[in-house]
CSV table of C-alpha atoms and ligand atoms in Angstrom, one decimal:
chain,number,residue,atom,x,y,z
N,1,UNK,CA,5.6,-35.6,0.4
N,2,UNK,CA,3.1,-33.7,-1.5
N,3,UNK,CA,3.3,-33.0,-5.2
N,4,UNK,CA,3.4,-29.2,-5.9
N,5,UNK,CA,4.1,-29.5,-9.6
N,6,UNK,CA,2.2,-27.0,-11.6
N,7,UNK,CA,-0.4,-28.6,-13.9
N,8,UNK,CA,-2.2,-25.6,-15.3
N,9,UNK,CA,-2.3,-21.8,-15.2
N,10,UNK,CA,-5.4,-19.9,-16.2
N,11,UNK,CA,-6.4,-16.3,-16.1
N,12,UNK,CA,-9.5,-14.2,-16.6
N,13,UNK,CA,-10.6,-10.6,-16.6
N,14,UNK,CA,-12.6,-9.7,-13.4
N,15,UNK,CA,-13.8,-6.4,-12.0
N,16,UNK,CA,-12.3,-4.4,-9.1
N,17,UNK,CA,-14.0,-2.1,-6.6
N,18,UNK,CA,-14.1,0.7,-9.3
N,19,UNK,CA,-15.8,-1.5,-11.8
N,20,UNK,CA,-12.6,-1.5,-13.7
N,21,UNK,CA,-11.1,-4.6,-15.3
N,22,UNK,CA,-8.3,-6.4,-13.5
N,23,UNK,CA,-6.8,-9.9,-13.6
N,24,UNK,CA,-7.5,-13.1,-11.7
N,25,UNK,CA,-5.0,-15.9,-12.0
N,26,UNK,CA,-5.3,-19.6,-11.0
N,27,UNK,CA,-2.4,-21.9,-10.6
N,28,UNK,CA,-3.2,-25.6,-10.2
N,29,UNK,CA,-0.8,-28.1,-8.8
N,30,UNK,CA,-1.3,-31.8,-8.2
N,31,UNK,CA,-1.7,-31.2,-4.5
N,32,UNK,CA,-3.5,-27.9,-4.3
N,33,UNK,CA,-4.7,-24.8,-6.2
N,34,UNK,CA,-3.9,-21.1,-5.7
N,35,UNK,CA,-5.8,-18.1,-6.9
N,36,UNK,CA,-4.9,-14.4,-6.7
N,37,UNK,CA,-6.5,-11.1,-7.8
N,38,UNK,CA,-4.2,-8.3,-9.0
N,39,UNK,CA,-4.8,-4.9,-7.5
N,40,UNK,CA,-4.3,-1.6,-9.4
N,41,UNK,CA,-3.3,1.9,-8.2
N,42,UNK,CA,-4.6,5.1,-9.5
N,43,UNK,CA,-2.0,7.5,-8.1
N,44,UNK,CA,0.8,5.4,-9.5
N,45,UNK,CA,4.5,6.2,-9.5
N,46,UNK,CA,6.2,6.9,-12.8
N,47,UNK,CA,8.7,4.0,-12.1
N,48,UNK,CA,6.1,1.3,-11.5
N,49,UNK,CA,5.8,-1.9,-13.5
N,50,UNK,CA,3.4,-1.3,-16.4
N,51,UNK,CA,0.2,-3.3,-16.7
N,52,UNK,CA,-1.6,-4.3,-19.8
N,53,UNK,CA,-5.0,-2.8,-19.3
N,54,UNK,CA,-8.0,-1.5,-21.2
N,55,UNK,CA,-7.9,2.2,-21.6
N,56,UNK,CA,-4.4,2.6,-20.2
N,57,UNK,CA,-2.7,5.4,-22.1
N,58,UNK,CA,0.4,3.5,-22.6
N,59,UNK,CA,-1.2,0.2,-23.8
N,60,UNK,CA,-4.6,1.4,-25.0
N,61,UNK,CA,-6.6,-1.4,-26.6
N,62,UNK,CA,-4.3,-4.2,-25.5
N,63,UNK,CA,-6.0,-4.5,-22.2
N,64,UNK,CA,-6.4,-6.9,-19.4
N,65,UNK,CA,-7.7,-9.6,-21.8
N,66,UNK,CA,-4.3,-9.5,-23.5
N,67,UNK,CA,-2.7,-9.9,-20.1
N,68,UNK,CA,-4.9,-13.0,-19.5
N,69,UNK,CA,-4.0,-14.4,-22.9
N,70,UNK,CA,-0.3,-13.8,-22.2
N,71,UNK,CA,-0.7,-15.8,-19.0
N,72,UNK,CA,-2.3,-18.7,-20.8
N,73,UNK,CA,-0.4,-18.7,-24.1
N,74,UNK,CA,3.1,-17.5,-23.1
N,75,UNK,CA,3.5,-18.1,-19.3
N,76,UNK,CA,1.6,-21.3,-18.7
N,77,UNK,CA,3.6,-23.5,-21.2
N,78,UNK,CA,6.8,-22.3,-19.7
N,79,UNK,CA,5.8,-23.0,-16.1
N,80,UNK,CA,3.8,-26.2,-16.3
N,81,UNK,CA,5.8,-29.0,-14.6
N,82,UNK,CA,7.7,-26.5,-12.4
N,83,UNK,CA,7.5,-26.8,-8.6
N,84,UNK,CA,5.1,-24.2,-7.2
N,85,UNK,CA,7.0,-24.1,-3.9
N,86,UNK,CA,10.2,-23.0,-5.8
N,87,UNK,CA,9.0,-19.4,-5.8
N,88,UNK,CA,12.3,-17.8,-6.7
N,89,UNK,CA,12.7,-20.2,-9.7
N,90,UNK,CA,9.2,-19.5,-10.9
N,91,UNK,CA,9.7,-15.7,-10.5
N,92,UNK,CA,13.1,-15.9,-12.3
N,93,UNK,CA,11.4,-17.7,-15.1
N,94,UNK,CA,8.7,-15.0,-15.3
N,95,UNK,CA,11.4,-12.3,-15.5
N,96,UNK,CA,13.3,-14.2,-18.2
N,97,UNK,CA,10.1,-14.7,-20.3
N,98,UNK,CA,9.3,-11.0,-20.2
N,99,UNK,CA,10.1,-9.2,-23.5
N,100,UNK,CA,10.4,-5.4,-23.4
N,101,UNK,CA,9.4,-5.3,-27.1
N,102,UNK,CA,6.3,-7.3,-26.3
N,103,UNK,CA,5.7,-7.1,-22.6
N,104,UNK,CA,3.7,-9.8,-20.7
N,105,UNK,CA,2.2,-7.0,-18.6
N,106,UNK,CA,3.0,-6.2,-14.9
N,107,UNK,CA,-0.4,-7.5,-14.0
N,108,UNK,CA,0.2,-10.9,-15.7
N,109,UNK,CA,3.5,-11.3,-13.9
N,110,UNK,CA,2.2,-10.2,-10.5
N,111,UNK,CA,-0.9,-12.4,-10.9
N,112,UNK,CA,1.1,-15.5,-11.7
N,113,UNK,CA,3.6,-14.9,-9.0
N,114,UNK,CA,1.0,-14.4,-6.3
N,115,UNK,CA,-1.2,-17.3,-7.5
N,116,UNK,CA,2.0,-19.5,-7.4
N,117,UNK,CA,2.6,-18.4,-3.9
N,118,UNK,CA,-0.9,-19.4,-2.9
N,119,UNK,CA,-0.6,-22.7,-4.7
N,120,UNK,CA,2.6,-23.5,-2.8
N,121,UNK,CA,0.8,-22.8,0.4
N,122,UNK,CA,-2.2,-24.9,-0.6
N,123,UNK,CA,0.0,-27.8,-1.8
N,124,UNK,CA,1.9,-27.8,1.5
N,125,UNK,CA,-1.3,-27.4,3.5
N,126,UNK,CA,-0.4,-24.2,5.3
N,127,UNK,CA,-2.1,-20.9,5.7
N,128,UNK,CA,-0.5,-18.3,3.4
N,129,UNK,CA,0.9,-16.2,6.2
N,130,UNK,CA,2.8,-19.2,7.7
N,131,UNK,CA,4.0,-20.4,4.3
N,132,UNK,CA,5.5,-17.0,3.8
N,133,UNK,CA,6.8,-16.4,7.3
N,134,UNK,CA,7.7,-19.8,8.5
N,135,UNK,CA,7.5,-21.3,11.9
N,136,UNK,CA,8.4,-18.1,13.7
N,137,UNK,CA,5.5,-16.0,12.2
N,138,UNK,CA,4.0,-13.9,14.9
N,139,UNK,CA,3.9,-10.1,14.1
N,140,UNK,CA,0.5,-8.6,13.4
N,141,UNK,CA,0.6,-5.2,11.7
N,142,UNK,CA,-0.4,-1.9,13.2
N,143,UNK,CA,-3.0,-0.4,10.8
N,144,UNK,CA,-2.9,3.1,9.5
N,145,UNK,CA,-6.6,4.2,9.0
N,146,UNK,CA,-7.2,6.7,6.2
N,147,UNK,CA,-10.1,8.5,7.7
N,148,UNK,CA,-10.0,11.6,5.5
N,149,UNK,CA,-9.1,11.4,1.8
N,150,UNK,CA,-8.0,13.9,-0.8
N,151,UNK,CA,-5.8,14.2,-3.8
N,152,UNK,CA,-6.3,11.8,-6.6
N,153,UNK,CA,-8.4,9.4,-4.4
N,154,UNK,CA,-11.3,11.7,-3.6
N,155,UNK,CA,-13.4,14.5,-5.1
N,156,UNK,CA,-12.7,17.2,-2.6
N,157,UNK,CA,-10.2,20.0,-2.3
N,158,UNK,CA,-7.6,18.5,0.0
N,159,UNK,CA,-4.2,18.3,-1.5
N,160,UNK,CA,-2.9,15.4,0.6
N,161,UNK,CA,-4.1,12.0,-0.5
N,162,UNK,CA,-4.6,10.4,2.9
N,163,UNK,CA,-4.9,11.8,6.5
N,164,UNK,CA,-4.5,8.7,8.6
N,165,UNK,CA,-5.1,8.0,12.3
N,166,UNK,CA,-2.7,5.4,13.9
N,167,UNK,CA,-3.9,3.7,17.1
N,168,UNK,CA,-0.4,3.5,18.6
N,169,UNK,CA,-2.0,2.8,22.0
N,170,UNK,CA,-3.7,-0.4,20.9
N,171,UNK,CA,-2.2,-3.8,21.7
N,172,UNK,CA,-3.9,-6.0,19.1
N,173,UNK,CA,-5.5,-5.7,15.7
N,174,UNK,CA,-8.9,-6.3,17.4
N,175,UNK,CA,-8.4,-3.4,19.7
N,176,UNK,CA,-6.9,-1.2,16.9
N,177,UNK,CA,-9.9,-1.8,14.6
N,178,UNK,CA,-12.4,-1.2,17.4
N,179,UNK,CA,-10.8,2.1,18.5
N,180,UNK,CA,-10.5,3.3,14.9
N,181,UNK,CA,-14.1,2.4,14.2
N,182,UNK,CA,-15.3,4.5,17.1
N,183,UNK,CA,-13.2,7.5,15.9
N,184,UNK,CA,-14.5,7.0,12.4
N,185,UNK,CA,-18.2,7.1,13.6
N,186,UNK,CA,-17.4,10.2,15.8
N,187,UNK,CA,-15.6,11.9,12.9
N,188,UNK,CA,-18.6,11.2,10.7
N,189,UNK,CA,-20.9,13.0,13.2
N,190,UNK,CA,-18.5,16.0,13.3
N,191,UNK,CA,-18.1,16.4,9.5
N,192,UNK,CA,-21.8,15.9,8.9
N,193,UNK,CA,-22.7,18.6,11.5
N,194,UNK,CA,-20.1,21.1,10.2
N,195,UNK,CA,-19.7,20.4,6.5
N,196,UNK,CA,-23.0,18.9,5.6
N,197,UNK,CA,-24.4,15.4,4.8
N,198,UNK,CA,-22.5,15.2,1.5
N,199,UNK,CA,-19.2,15.2,3.5
N,200,UNK,CA,-20.0,11.6,4.4
N,201,UNK,CA,-19.4,10.5,0.8
N,202,UNK,CA,-16.3,8.5,0.9
N,203,UNK,CA,-13.2,8.3,-1.4
N,204,UNK,CA,-11.6,5.3,-2.9
N,205,UNK,CA,-10.6,3.8,0.4
N,206,UNK,CA,-13.6,4.6,2.5
N,207,UNK,CA,-12.3,7.8,4.1
N,208,UNK,CA,-14.5,11.0,4.4
N,209,UNK,CA,-14.5,13.9,2.0
N,210,UNK,CA,-15.4,17.0,4.1
N,211,UNK,CA,-16.8,19.5,1.6
N,212,UNK,CA,-14.9,22.7,1.4
N,213,UNK,CA,-11.9,21.6,3.5
N,214,UNK,CA,-8.8,22.4,1.6
N,215,UNK,CA,-6.1,22.5,4.3
N,216,UNK,CA,-4.5,19.3,5.7
N,217,UNK,CA,-4.2,21.0,9.1
N,218,UNK,CA,-8.0,21.3,9.2
N,219,UNK,CA,-8.3,17.6,8.4
N,220,UNK,CA,-5.9,16.8,11.2
N,221,UNK,CA,-7.8,19.1,13.6
N,222,UNK,CA,-11.0,17.2,12.8
N,223,UNK,CA,-9.4,13.9,13.4
N,224,UNK,CA,-7.9,15.1,16.7
N,225,UNK,CA,-11.3,16.3,17.8
N,226,UNK,CA,-12.9,12.9,17.1
N,227,UNK,CA,-10.1,11.1,18.9
N,228,UNK,CA,-10.5,13.4,21.9
N,229,UNK,CA,-14.3,13.0,21.9
N,230,UNK,CA,-13.8,9.2,22.1
N,231,UNK,CA,-11.5,9.6,25.1
N,232,UNK,CA,-8.5,8.4,23.2
N,233,UNK,CA,-6.2,11.4,23.8
N,234,UNK,CA,-2.7,10.1,23.4
N,235,UNK,CA,-3.7,6.7,22.1
N,236,UNK,CA,-3.7,7.8,18.5
N,237,UNK,CA,-0.9,9.4,16.4
N,238,UNK,CA,-1.5,11.0,13.0
N,239,UNK,CA,0.1,10.3,9.6
N,240,UNK,CA,-0.3,11.3,6.0
N,241,UNK,CA,0.3,10.1,2.5
N,242,UNK,CA,1.1,13.4,0.9
N,243,UNK,CA,1.5,12.0,-2.6
N,244,UNK,CA,3.5,15.2,-3.4
N,245,UNK,CA,4.3,14.2,-7.0
N,246,UNK,CA,0.7,15.1,-7.8
N,247,UNK,CA,1.1,18.8,-6.9
N,248,UNK,CA,4.7,19.1,-8.1
N,249,UNK,CA,5.6,21.0,-11.2
N,250,UNK,CA,8.8,19.5,-12.8
N,251,UNK,CA,9.2,22.6,-15.1
N,252,UNK,CA,9.7,25.0,-12.2
N,253,UNK,CA,10.7,22.5,-9.4
N,254,UNK,CA,7.9,23.9,-7.2
N,255,UNK,CA,4.9,22.6,-5.3
N,256,UNK,CA,1.4,24.1,-5.7
N,257,UNK,CA,0.0,23.9,-2.2
N,258,UNK,CA,-2.7,25.9,-0.4
N,259,UNK,CA,-3.0,28.4,-3.2
N,260,UNK,CA,0.7,29.2,-3.1
N,261,UNK,CA,3.8,28.1,-5.1
N,262,UNK,CA,6.3,26.6,-2.7
N,263,UNK,CA,9.9,25.9,-3.2
N,264,UNK,CA,11.3,22.7,-1.8
N,265,UNK,CA,12.8,24.6,1.1
N,266,UNK,CA,9.4,26.2,1.8
N,267,UNK,CA,7.6,22.9,1.7
N,268,UNK,CA,10.2,21.4,4.1
N,269,UNK,CA,9.5,24.3,6.5
N,270,UNK,CA,5.8,23.6,6.2
N,271,UNK,CA,6.4,19.9,7.2
N,272,UNK,CA,8.6,21.0,10.2
N,273,UNK,CA,5.7,23.2,11.4
N,274,UNK,CA,3.2,20.4,10.8
N,275,UNK,CA,5.2,17.9,12.8
N,276,UNK,CA,5.8,20.5,15.6
N,277,UNK,CA,2.1,21.3,15.9
N,278,UNK,CA,0.5,17.9,15.4
N,279,UNK,CA,1.3,14.4,16.8
N,280,UNK,CA,2.4,13.3,13.3
N,281,UNK,CA,4.6,10.2,13.3
N,282,UNK,CA,4.8,9.3,9.7
N,283,UNK,CA,4.8,11.1,6.3
N,284,UNK,CA,4.5,9.2,3.0
N,285,UNK,CA,5.7,10.7,-0.3
N,286,UNK,CA,6.3,14.2,1.1
N,287,UNK,CA,8.3,15.2,-1.9
N,288,UNK,CA,8.5,14.5,-5.7
N,289,UNK,CA,9.2,10.9,-6.6
N,290,UNK,CA,12.6,11.7,-8.1
N,291,UNK,CA,14.0,14.0,-5.4
N,292,UNK,CA,16.3,11.7,-3.5
N,293,UNK,CA,18.4,14.6,-2.3
N,294,UNK,CA,15.3,16.4,-0.9
N,295,UNK,CA,14.3,13.2,0.9
N,296,UNK,CA,17.7,12.9,2.4
N,297,UNK,CA,17.5,16.5,3.7
N,298,UNK,CA,14.0,16.0,5.1
N,299,UNK,CA,14.9,12.7,6.7
N,300,UNK,CA,17.8,14.5,8.5
N,301,UNK,CA,15.6,17.3,9.6
N,302,UNK,CA,12.4,15.5,10.8
N,303,UNK,CA,12.3,13.0,13.6
N,304,UNK,CA,9.3,11.1,12.1
N,305,UNK,CA,9.0,8.1,9.8
N,306,UNK,CA,9.4,9.1,6.2
N,307,UNK,CA,7.8,6.5,3.9
N,308,UNK,CA,8.8,6.1,0.2
N,309,UNK,CA,6.0,4.9,-2.1
N,310,UNK,CA,6.3,6.5,-5.5
N,311,UNK,CA,9.9,7.2,-4.5
N,312,UNK,CA,10.9,3.5,-4.2
N,313,UNK,CA,8.1,1.7,-6.0
N,314,UNK,CA,9.1,-1.4,-4.0
N,315,UNK,CA,12.1,-1.7,-6.3
N,316,UNK,CA,15.3,-3.0,-4.7
N,317,UNK,CA,17.4,-0.8,-7.1
N,318,UNK,CA,15.5,2.4,-6.1
N,319,UNK,CA,15.6,1.5,-2.5
N,320,UNK,CA,19.3,0.9,-2.7
N,321,UNK,CA,19.7,4.5,-4.0
N,322,UNK,CA,17.7,5.7,-1.1
N,323,UNK,CA,19.7,3.8,1.5
N,324,UNK,CA,23.0,5.1,0.0
N,325,UNK,CA,21.8,8.7,0.4
N,326,UNK,CA,19.9,8.3,3.7
N,327,UNK,CA,16.6,9.1,1.9
N,328,UNK,CA,13.5,8.2,3.9
N,329,UNK,CA,13.2,5.7,6.8
N,330,UNK,CA,10.5,3.3,5.5
N,331,UNK,CA,9.5,1.3,2.4
N,332,UNK,CA,5.9,1.3,1.3
N,333,UNK,CA,5.4,-2.3,0.1
N,334,UNK,CA,3.2,-3.0,-2.9
N,335,UNK,CA,3.9,-6.2,-4.9
N,336,UNK,CA,2.4,-5.0,-8.1
N,337,UNK,CA,4.7,-1.9,-8.2
N,338,UNK,CA,7.7,-4.1,-8.9
N,339,UNK,CA,6.2,-7.4,-10.4
N,340,UNK,CA,7.1,-10.6,-8.7
N,341,UNK,CA,6.8,-11.7,-5.1
N,342,UNK,CA,10.5,-12.4,-5.1
N,343,UNK,CA,11.5,-8.9,-6.1
N,344,UNK,CA,9.1,-7.4,-3.6
N,345,UNK,CA,10.5,-9.6,-0.8
N,346,UNK,CA,14.0,-8.7,-1.8
N,347,UNK,CA,13.1,-5.0,-1.4
N,348,UNK,CA,11.6,-5.8,2.1
N,349,UNK,CA,14.8,-7.6,3.1
N,350,UNK,CA,17.0,-4.8,1.9
N,351,UNK,CA,14.8,-2.4,3.9
N,352,UNK,CA,15.1,-4.4,7.1
N,353,UNK,CA,18.8,-5.0,6.7
N,354,UNK,CA,19.3,-1.2,6.5
N,355,UNK,CA,17.1,-0.2,9.4
N,356,UNK,CA,14.2,0.9,7.2
N,357,UNK,CA,10.7,0.0,8.4
N,358,UNK,CA,8.3,-1.8,6.0
N,359,UNK,CA,4.6,-0.7,5.6
N,360,UNK,CA,2.5,-3.2,3.6
N,361,UNK,CA,0.0,-1.4,1.4
N,362,UNK,CA,-3.2,-1.9,-0.6
N,363,UNK,CA,-3.9,-0.2,-3.9
N,364,UNK,CA,-6.9,2.1,-4.5
N,365,UNK,CA,-8.1,-0.5,-7.0
N,366,UNK,CA,-8.7,-3.8,-5.0
N,367,UNK,CA,-10.8,-6.8,-4.8
N,368,UNK,CA,-11.9,-8.7,-1.7
N,369,UNK,CA,-8.9,-11.0,-2.1
N,370,UNK,CA,-7.0,-11.1,1.2
N,371,UNK,CA,-3.5,-12.1,0.2
N,372,UNK,CA,-2.4,-8.7,1.4
N,373,UNK,CA,-3.3,-9.4,5.0
N,374,UNK,CA,-1.5,-12.7,4.9
N,375,UNK,CA,1.6,-11.3,3.4
N,376,UNK,CA,1.7,-8.4,5.9
N,377,UNK,CA,1.8,-11.1,8.7
N,378,UNK,CA,4.1,-13.4,6.8
N,379,UNK,CA,6.7,-10.6,6.3
N,380,UNK,CA,6.5,-9.5,9.9
N,381,UNK,CA,6.2,-6.0,8.5
N,382,UNK,CA,4.5,-4.5,11.6
N,383,UNK,CA,2.6,-1.9,9.7
N,384,UNK,CA,-0.2,-2.0,7.1
N,385,UNK,CA,-2.4,0.5,5.3
N,386,UNK,CA,-5.5,-0.9,3.8
N,387,UNK,CA,-8.1,1.9,3.9
N,388,UNK,CA,-11.1,2.1,6.2
N,389,UNK,CA,-14.5,1.0,4.9
N,390,UNK,CA,-15.8,-0.6,1.7
N,391,UNK,CA,-15.8,-4.4,1.5
N,392,UNK,CA,-12.4,-4.8,-0.2
N,393,UNK,CA,-10.8,-3.0,2.7
N,394,UNK,CA,-12.8,-4.5,5.6
N,395,UNK,CA,-12.0,-8.0,4.3
N,396,UNK,CA,-8.3,-7.3,5.0
N,397,UNK,CA,-9.2,-6.5,8.6
N,398,UNK,CA,-11.4,-9.5,8.8
N,399,UNK,CA,-8.5,-11.7,7.6
N,400,UNK,CA,-6.1,-10.0,10.1
N,401,UNK,CA,-8.5,-10.7,12.9
N,402,UNK,CA,-8.8,-14.3,11.9
N,403,UNK,CA,-5.0,-14.7,11.8
N,404,UNK,CA,-4.7,-12.9,15.2
N,405,UNK,CA,-7.1,-15.5,16.7
N,406,UNK,CA,-5.3,-18.4,15.0
N,407,UNK,CA,-1.9,-17.2,16.4
N,408,UNK,CA,-3.4,-16.7,19.9
N,409,UNK,CA,-0.8,-16.0,22.6
N,410,UNK,CA,2.0,-16.3,20.1
N,411,UNK,CA,1.0,-13.0,18.4
N,412,UNK,CA,2.7,-9.7,18.9
N,413,UNK,CA,1.4,-6.4,17.6
N,414,UNK,CA,3.0,-3.5,15.8
N,415,UNK,CA,6.4,-2.6,14.4
N,416,UNK,CA,9.2,-4.9,15.4
N,417,UNK,CA,11.7,-2.1,15.9
N,418,UNK,CA,11.1,-0.2,19.1
N,419,UNK,CA,10.5,3.5,18.8
N,420,UNK,CA,9.6,3.4,15.1
N,421,UNK,CA,6.3,5.2,15.6
N,422,UNK,CA,6.5,6.8,19.1
N,423,UNK,CA,4.3,9.9,19.2
C,1,LIG,O1,-0.6,6.3,-3.1
C,1,LIG,C1,-1.0,5.3,-2.5
C,1,LIG,O2,-0.4,4.9,-1.5
C,1,LIG,C2,-2.1,4.4,-3.0
C,1,LIG,C3,-2.9,3.6,-2.1
C,1,LIG,O3,-3.3,4.1,-1.0
C,1,LIG,O4,-2.7,4.9,-4.1
C,1,LIG,P1,-2.8,4.0,-5.5
C,1,LIG,O5,-3.1,2.6,-5.2
C,1,LIG,O6,-3.9,4.7,-6.3
C,1,LIG,O7,-1.5,4.1,-6.2
C,2,LIG,MG1,1.2,6.6,-1.6
């Protein structure tokens, strides 16, 4: 028997990939220590948990340092002595401690919850993915590579946030990463030749930013040309994170796209054409984050995966609303959207029970901490999006490759439900 009792919890402000402050939490137990960095989105959903953060409009001046102080002054005294392997109890305690009048901060809660998970793994001497997934852990996720960026995450003119290539023909993470890397280099040559050197500047997640390209169809054409040039015709599908809330006008209920003002019906017709013309298998956030009815309609009409990110914000309650109406077919899974590991796992379970796929996701603000890769495997999600280049992204791939090696012949690759992403 090891002793996983929590002895101390500390927190400090650190920097993420954008040189912006975020939180690092350490949970010490008698038998082992866990540490976790909290990521942070830029194109966040309105219904996400709210961080305490410097410069945040809603909590200006209170900041990440306040979140760190909350961890040490308010959370630590309440959790010391608790068993770090009793994750649900710890998370319930965190929820109970939170005070809407004087919030602990979503970042404080997520940091403590994740560091506790890590401490539990360390105290029981297991890799994090196995601690989360148990003895049957074996599913490695199929990565979605965001090769061309737009929207809030890049400086260019593309309205969609991510134009992803999905190596559906790969049979391991190692092969998927190698194939995607070849397409990434080839695409780099194409955009440099046609849109100039500056097009090689990358967005928040390492995807290109072709200067002057303002139509998602052009981005898909470029990706398809690179895929073909590499001889991978048919081995890749395409996908997008539209992040449509960012070009939606709630006053008029319309979408500003490609120089036009589109009604919801017109936008749905645009997606139908897109899916008919391109090998698109997955669309994330195609409509405004509050339009459950529109999602239900789109889900009926399109035979591709529809992923809810800002729509669900990893919240079991919002996902329940989606399930009841038949809105979307997949949950984008981001722990810090909802707060605790327990709430996020509850959302993943609810998704799976109702035939929804789960796609584990990074945030645009990240550190090289790799709990994300471990959790993707531990959940058996079968899908991950974690950007392309930049160290905080490639570290996730490095960790997935390491886990794939560790699991050896026991590993399987890609979505557990057959047909989820068939091109
Ligand atoms: O919309 C998204 O899916 C993400 C990450 O790719 O953006 P952010 O982390 O900025 O919310
Ligand atoms: Mg998104």
